[in-house]
Short mmCIF file of C-alpha atoms in Angstrom, two decimals:
data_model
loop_
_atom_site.label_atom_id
_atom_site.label_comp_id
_atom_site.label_asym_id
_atom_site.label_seq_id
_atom_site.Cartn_x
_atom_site.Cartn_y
_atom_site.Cartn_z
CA UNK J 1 -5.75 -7.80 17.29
CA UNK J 2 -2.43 -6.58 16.42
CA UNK J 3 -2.14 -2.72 13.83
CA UNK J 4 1.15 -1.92 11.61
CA UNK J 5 1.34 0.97 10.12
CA UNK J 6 3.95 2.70 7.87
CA UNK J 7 3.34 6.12 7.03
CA UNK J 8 4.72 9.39 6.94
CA UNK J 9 5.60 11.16 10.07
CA UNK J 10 6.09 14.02 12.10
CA UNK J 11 4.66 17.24 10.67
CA UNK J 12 1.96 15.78 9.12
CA UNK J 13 -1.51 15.11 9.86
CA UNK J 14 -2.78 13.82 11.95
CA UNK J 15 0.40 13.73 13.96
CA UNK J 16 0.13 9.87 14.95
CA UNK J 17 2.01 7.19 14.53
CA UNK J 18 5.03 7.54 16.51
CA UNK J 19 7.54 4.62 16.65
CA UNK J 20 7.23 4.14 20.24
CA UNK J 21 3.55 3.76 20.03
CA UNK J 22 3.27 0.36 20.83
CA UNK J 23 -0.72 0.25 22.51
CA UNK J 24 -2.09 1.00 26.19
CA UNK J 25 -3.30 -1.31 28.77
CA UNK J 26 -4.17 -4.94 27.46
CA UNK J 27 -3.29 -3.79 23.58
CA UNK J 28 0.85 -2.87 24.47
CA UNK J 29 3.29 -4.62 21.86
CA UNK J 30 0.09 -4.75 19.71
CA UNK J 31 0.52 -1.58 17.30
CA UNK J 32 3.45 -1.50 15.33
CA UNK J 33 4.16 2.22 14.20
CA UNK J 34 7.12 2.76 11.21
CA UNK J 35 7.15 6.48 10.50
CA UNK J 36 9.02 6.96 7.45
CA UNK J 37 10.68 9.77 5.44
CA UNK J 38 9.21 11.58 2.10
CA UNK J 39 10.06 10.16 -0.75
CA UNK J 40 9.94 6.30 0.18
CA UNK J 41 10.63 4.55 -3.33
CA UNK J 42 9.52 1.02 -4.54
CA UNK J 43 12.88 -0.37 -3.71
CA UNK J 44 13.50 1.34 0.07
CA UNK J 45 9.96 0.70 1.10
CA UNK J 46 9.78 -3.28 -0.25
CA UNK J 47 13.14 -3.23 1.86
CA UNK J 48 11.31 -2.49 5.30
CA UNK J 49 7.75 -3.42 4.46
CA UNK J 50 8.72 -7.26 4.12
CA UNK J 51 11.25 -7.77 7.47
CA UNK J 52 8.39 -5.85 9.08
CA UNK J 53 5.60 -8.60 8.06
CA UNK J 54 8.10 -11.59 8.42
CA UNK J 55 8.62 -10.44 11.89
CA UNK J 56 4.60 -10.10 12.57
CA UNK J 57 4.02 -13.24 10.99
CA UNK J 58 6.96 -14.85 12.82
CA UNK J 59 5.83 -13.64 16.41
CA UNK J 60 1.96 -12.51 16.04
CA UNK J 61 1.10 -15.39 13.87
CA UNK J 62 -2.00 -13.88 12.63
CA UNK J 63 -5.28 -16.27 11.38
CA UNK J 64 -6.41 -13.23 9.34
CA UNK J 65 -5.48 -9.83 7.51
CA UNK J 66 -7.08 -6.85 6.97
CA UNK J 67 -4.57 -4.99 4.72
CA UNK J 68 -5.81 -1.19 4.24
CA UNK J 69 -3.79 -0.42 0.46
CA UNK J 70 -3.84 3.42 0.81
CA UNK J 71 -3.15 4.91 -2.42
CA UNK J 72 -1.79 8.19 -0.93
CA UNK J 73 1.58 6.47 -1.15
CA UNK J 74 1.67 6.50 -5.05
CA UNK J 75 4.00 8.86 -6.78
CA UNK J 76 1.98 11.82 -7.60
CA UNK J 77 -0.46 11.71 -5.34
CA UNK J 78 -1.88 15.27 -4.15
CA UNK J 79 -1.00 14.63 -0.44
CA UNK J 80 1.12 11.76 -0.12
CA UNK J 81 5.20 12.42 -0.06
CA UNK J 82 5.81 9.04 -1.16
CA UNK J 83 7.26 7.44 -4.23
CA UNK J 84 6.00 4.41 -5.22
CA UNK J 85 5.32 2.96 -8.30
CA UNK J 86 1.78 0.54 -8.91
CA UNK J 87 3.74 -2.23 -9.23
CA UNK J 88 5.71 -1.48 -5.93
CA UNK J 89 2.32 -0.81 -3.72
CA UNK J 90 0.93 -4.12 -5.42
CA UNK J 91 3.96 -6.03 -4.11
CA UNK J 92 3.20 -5.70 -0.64
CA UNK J 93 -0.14 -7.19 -1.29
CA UNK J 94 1.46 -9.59 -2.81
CA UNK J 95 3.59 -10.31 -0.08
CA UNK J 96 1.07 -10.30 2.47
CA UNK J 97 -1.18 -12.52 0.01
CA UNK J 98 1.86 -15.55 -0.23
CA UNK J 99 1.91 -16.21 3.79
CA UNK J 100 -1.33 -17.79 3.14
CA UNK J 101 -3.67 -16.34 5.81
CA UNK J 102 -7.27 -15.02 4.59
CA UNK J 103 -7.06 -11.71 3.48
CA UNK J 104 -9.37 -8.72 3.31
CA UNK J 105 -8.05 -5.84 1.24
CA UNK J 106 -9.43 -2.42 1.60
CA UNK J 107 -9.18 0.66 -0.47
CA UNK J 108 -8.26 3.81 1.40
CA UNK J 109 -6.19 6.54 0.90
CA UNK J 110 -5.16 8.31 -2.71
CA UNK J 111 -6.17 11.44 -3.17
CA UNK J 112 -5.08 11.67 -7.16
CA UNK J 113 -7.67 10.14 -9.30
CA UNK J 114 -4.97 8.66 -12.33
CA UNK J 115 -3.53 7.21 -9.64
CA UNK J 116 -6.65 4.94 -7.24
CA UNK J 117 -7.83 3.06 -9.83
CA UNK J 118 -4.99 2.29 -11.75
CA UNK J 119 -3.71 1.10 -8.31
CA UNK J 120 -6.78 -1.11 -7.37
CA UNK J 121 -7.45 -2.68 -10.77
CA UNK J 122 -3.31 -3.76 -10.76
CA UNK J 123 -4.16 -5.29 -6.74
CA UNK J 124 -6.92 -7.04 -7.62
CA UNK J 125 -5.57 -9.10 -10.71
CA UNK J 126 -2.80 -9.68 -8.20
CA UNK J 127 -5.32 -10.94 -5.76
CA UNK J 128 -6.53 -12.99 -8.19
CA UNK J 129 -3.88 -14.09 -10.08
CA UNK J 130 -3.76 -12.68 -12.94
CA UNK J 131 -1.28 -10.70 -14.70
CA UNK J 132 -2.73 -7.23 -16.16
CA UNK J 133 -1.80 -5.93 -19.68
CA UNK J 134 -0.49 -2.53 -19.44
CA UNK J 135 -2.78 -0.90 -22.70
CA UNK J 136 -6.12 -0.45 -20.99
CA UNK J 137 -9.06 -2.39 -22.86
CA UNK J 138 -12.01 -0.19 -24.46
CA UNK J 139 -14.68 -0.09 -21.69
CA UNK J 140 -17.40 2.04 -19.48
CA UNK J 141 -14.51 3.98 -17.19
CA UNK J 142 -11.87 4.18 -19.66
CA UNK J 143 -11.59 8.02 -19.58
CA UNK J 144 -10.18 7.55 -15.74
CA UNK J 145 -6.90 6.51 -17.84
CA UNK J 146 -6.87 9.02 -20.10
CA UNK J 147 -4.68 10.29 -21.35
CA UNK J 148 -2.33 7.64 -21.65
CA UNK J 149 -4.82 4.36 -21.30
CA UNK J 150 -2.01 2.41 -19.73
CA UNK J 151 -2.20 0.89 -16.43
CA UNK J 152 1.39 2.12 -15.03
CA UNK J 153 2.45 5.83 -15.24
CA UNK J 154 6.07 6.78 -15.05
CA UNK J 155 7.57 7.96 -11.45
CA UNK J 156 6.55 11.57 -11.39
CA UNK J 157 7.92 12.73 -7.64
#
């Protein structure tokens, strides 16, 4: 079992995470730690996020993911000090979808409700292939879109 994270560090909780954080005993070189600065946009983050997975892929060669798609890194969110933009977050899943391995995706994170399920519903047509209209369609949990009913919201951070 190898772990990657990228996530904000230093004063932050819980503190973890630190680049040279690499395992203990038989797990060493199996946890990848990238603490990153506030403010990580689409572009900067896609720009580390993919040479970071070709280089896991390329020496790890995993049989399986389990990608954890925290939301908390969503422009806007409450807690998270990132910028990204749905369509951003959904293209690392993408990424990690196209080297072909199965995949288990996990909600976690995201601590602004506009934001989770706008993120999720984008990841999972992306999952499954299919490309999401912006306008959100009339149905049961439309008024977690309100008020604009659109399934991307404008930077805000």
């Amino acid at each position: 079992v190898m772990t990657c994270s990228l996530h904000k560090f230093g004063d932050y909780f819980p503190g973890t995470g630190h680049i040279n954080d690499v395992g203990i005993d038989k797990g060493v070189n199996h946890a990848v730690n990238f603490p990153l600065s506030e403010g990580m946009d689409d572009e900067t983050y896609l720009s580390i996020f993919k040479p970071v997975m070709d280089k896991i892929f390329e020496q790890f060669r995993p049989e399986a993911v389990v990608l954890q798609c925290g939301a908390d890194s969503l422009s806007g969110d409450k807690l998270g000090c990132f910028n990204l933009s749905i369509k951003g977050h959904g293209a690392c899943v993408e990424y990690v979808k196209n080297f072909g391995v199965p995949l288990l995706t996990l909600g976690g994170g995201g601590y602004t409700l506009r934001n989770v399920p706008r993120c999720w519903v984008y990841e999972t047509g992306k999952l499954c292939g299919v490309e999401l209209e912006n306008d959100m369609p009339d149905n049961e949990y439309i008024e977690y879109f309100c008020p604009e009913y659109k399934l991307h919201l404008p930077i805000s951070n």
